[in-house]
Coordinates of C-alpha atoms in Angstrom, one line a residue:
X22 CA 248.0 -123.2 30.8
X23 CA 246.5 -125.9 32.8
X24 CA 244.9 -125.3 36.1
X25 CA 245.2 -128.1 38.8
X26 CA 244.1 -127.7 42.4
X27 CA 243.7 -124.0 41.8
X28 CA 247.3 -123.4 40.7
X29 CA 248.3 -122.5 37.2
X30 CA 250.8 -125.0 36.0
X31 CA 253.6 -123.9 33.8
X32 CA 253.2 -125.1 30.2
X33 CA 256.6 -125.3 29.0
X34 CA 258.0 -127.7 31.8
X35 CA 257.8 -131.3 32.0
X36 CA 254.7 -132.6 33.7
X37 CA 256.5 -134.3 36.7
X38 CA 258.4 -130.9 37.4
X39 CA 255.3 -128.7 36.8
X40 CA 253.1 -130.7 39.3
X41 CA 255.5 -129.7 42.2
X42 CA 254.3 -126.1 41.8
X43 CA 251.4 -127.3 43.8
X44 CA 251.7 -127.0 47.5
X45 CA 251.9 -130.6 48.9
X46 CA 253.2 -132.3 45.9
X47 CA 257.1 -132.9 45.6
X48 CA 259.1 -134.8 43.2
X49 CA 258.2 -138.2 44.5
X50 CA 254.5 -137.7 44.5
X51 CA 254.8 -136.1 41.1
X52 CA 256.4 -139.0 39.6
X53 CA 253.8 -141.4 41.3
X54 CA 251.0 -139.2 39.8
X55 CA 252.3 -139.4 36.3
X56 CA 253.0 -143.2 36.6
X57 CA 249.4 -143.8 37.9
X58 CA 247.8 -141.7 35.1
X59 CA 250.0 -143.2 32.5
X60 CA 252.0 -140.1 31.3
X61 CA 255.6 -140.4 30.1
X62 CA 258.2 -138.9 32.2
X63 CA 259.5 -136.7 29.3
X64 CA 256.2 -135.3 28.3
X65 CA 255.5 -131.5 28.6
X66 CA 252.4 -129.9 30.1
X67 CA 251.5 -128.2 26.6
X68 CA 251.6 -131.7 24.9
X69 CA 248.9 -133.0 27.3
X70 CA 245.3 -133.6 26.1
X71 CA 242.3 -132.2 27.9
X72 CA 241.6 -135.7 28.9
X73 CA 244.8 -136.4 30.6
X74 CA 244.7 -133.1 32.4
X75 CA 241.1 -134.0 33.7
X76 CA 242.5 -137.5 34.9
X77 CA 245.5 -135.6 36.7
X78 CA 243.0 -133.3 38.4
X79 CA 240.6 -136.0 39.6
X80 CA 243.5 -138.3 40.7
X81 CA 244.9 -135.4 42.8
X82 CA 241.5 -134.3 44.2
X83 CA 240.7 -137.8 45.4
X84 CA 244.0 -139.1 46.6
X85 CA 246.1 -136.2 48.0
X86 CA 245.6 -133.4 50.3
X87 CA 246.9 -130.3 48.6
X88 CA 246.8 -126.4 48.7
X89 CA 244.3 -125.0 51.1
X90 CA 243.4 -128.2 53.0
X91 CA 246.9 -129.0 53.7
X92 CA 247.7 -125.3 54.8
X93 CA 244.7 -125.4 56.9
X94 CA 245.6 -128.7 58.5
X95 CA 249.3 -127.5 59.3
X96 CA 247.8 -124.3 60.8
X97 CA 245.3 -126.2 62.9
X98 CA 248.1 -128.5 64.2
X99 CA 250.4 -125.5 65.2
X100 CA 247.2 -123.8 66.8
X101 CA 246.5 -126.9 68.7
X102 CA 250.0 -127.2 70.2
X103 CA 250.0 -123.6 71.0
X104 CA 246.6 -123.9 72.9
X105 CA 247.9 -127.0 74.7
X106 CA 250.8 -124.8 76.1
X107 CA 253.4 -127.6 75.5
X108 CA 256.9 -126.6 75.0
X109 CA 256.7 -126.6 71.2
X110 CA 253.5 -124.3 71.5
X111 CA 255.3 -121.8 73.7
X112 CA 258.3 -121.7 71.2
X113 CA 255.7 -121.1 68.4
X114 CA 254.0 -118.3 70.5
X115 CA 257.3 -116.6 71.2
X116 CA 258.4 -116.8 67.7
X117 CA 261.6 -118.8 68.6
X118 CA 263.0 -122.0 66.9
X119 CA 260.9 -125.0 67.7
X120 CA 263.1 -127.9 66.9
X121 CA 266.0 -127.5 69.5
X122 CA 268.4 -125.1 67.6
X123 CA 270.6 -122.8 69.5
X124 CA 269.3 -119.1 70.1
X125 CA 272.3 -117.5 71.7
X126 CA 274.0 -116.4 68.3
X127 CA 271.9 -117.6 65.4
X128 CA 268.1 -118.1 64.7
X129 CA 267.8 -114.6 63.1
X130 CA 265.2 -116.0 60.6
X131 CA 262.8 -116.8 63.4
X132 CA 263.7 -113.8 65.8
X133 CA 263.8 -111.2 63.3
X134 CA 266.4 -108.5 62.8
X135 CA 268.7 -107.8 65.6
X136 CA 267.6 -105.2 68.2
X137 CA 270.4 -102.9 69.7
X138 CA 270.7 -103.1 73.5
X139 CA 271.7 -99.7 75.1
X140 CA 275.0 -99.7 77.0
X141 CA 276.2 -103.0 75.8
X142 CA 279.6 -101.9 74.8
X143 CA 282.7 -103.7 76.3

């Protein structure tokens, strides 16, 4: 099992699919990494040599922001807009949808389970 950026990559999957298990690498970036390292699209992780795994690891470490660094950056961005007190920050603070969605009926994912209101029968 190859370990890249602190993540155990599944061995029986194709390399470009297995790289997407790393937070911050999607299908496009995974294909780009395979192309830059020179790995064929249909190769599997268990077919890779140690040298190829090291080249992938070094490329990801130098070129891309992934896993902990990326999570930390997004958390800091959210914390910054919350501290500013702008509209988006207030929505984050209250746990409501941030991007303009309606909250009258939907938004259960952000608001949590529905709370019963006493005397609401009509």
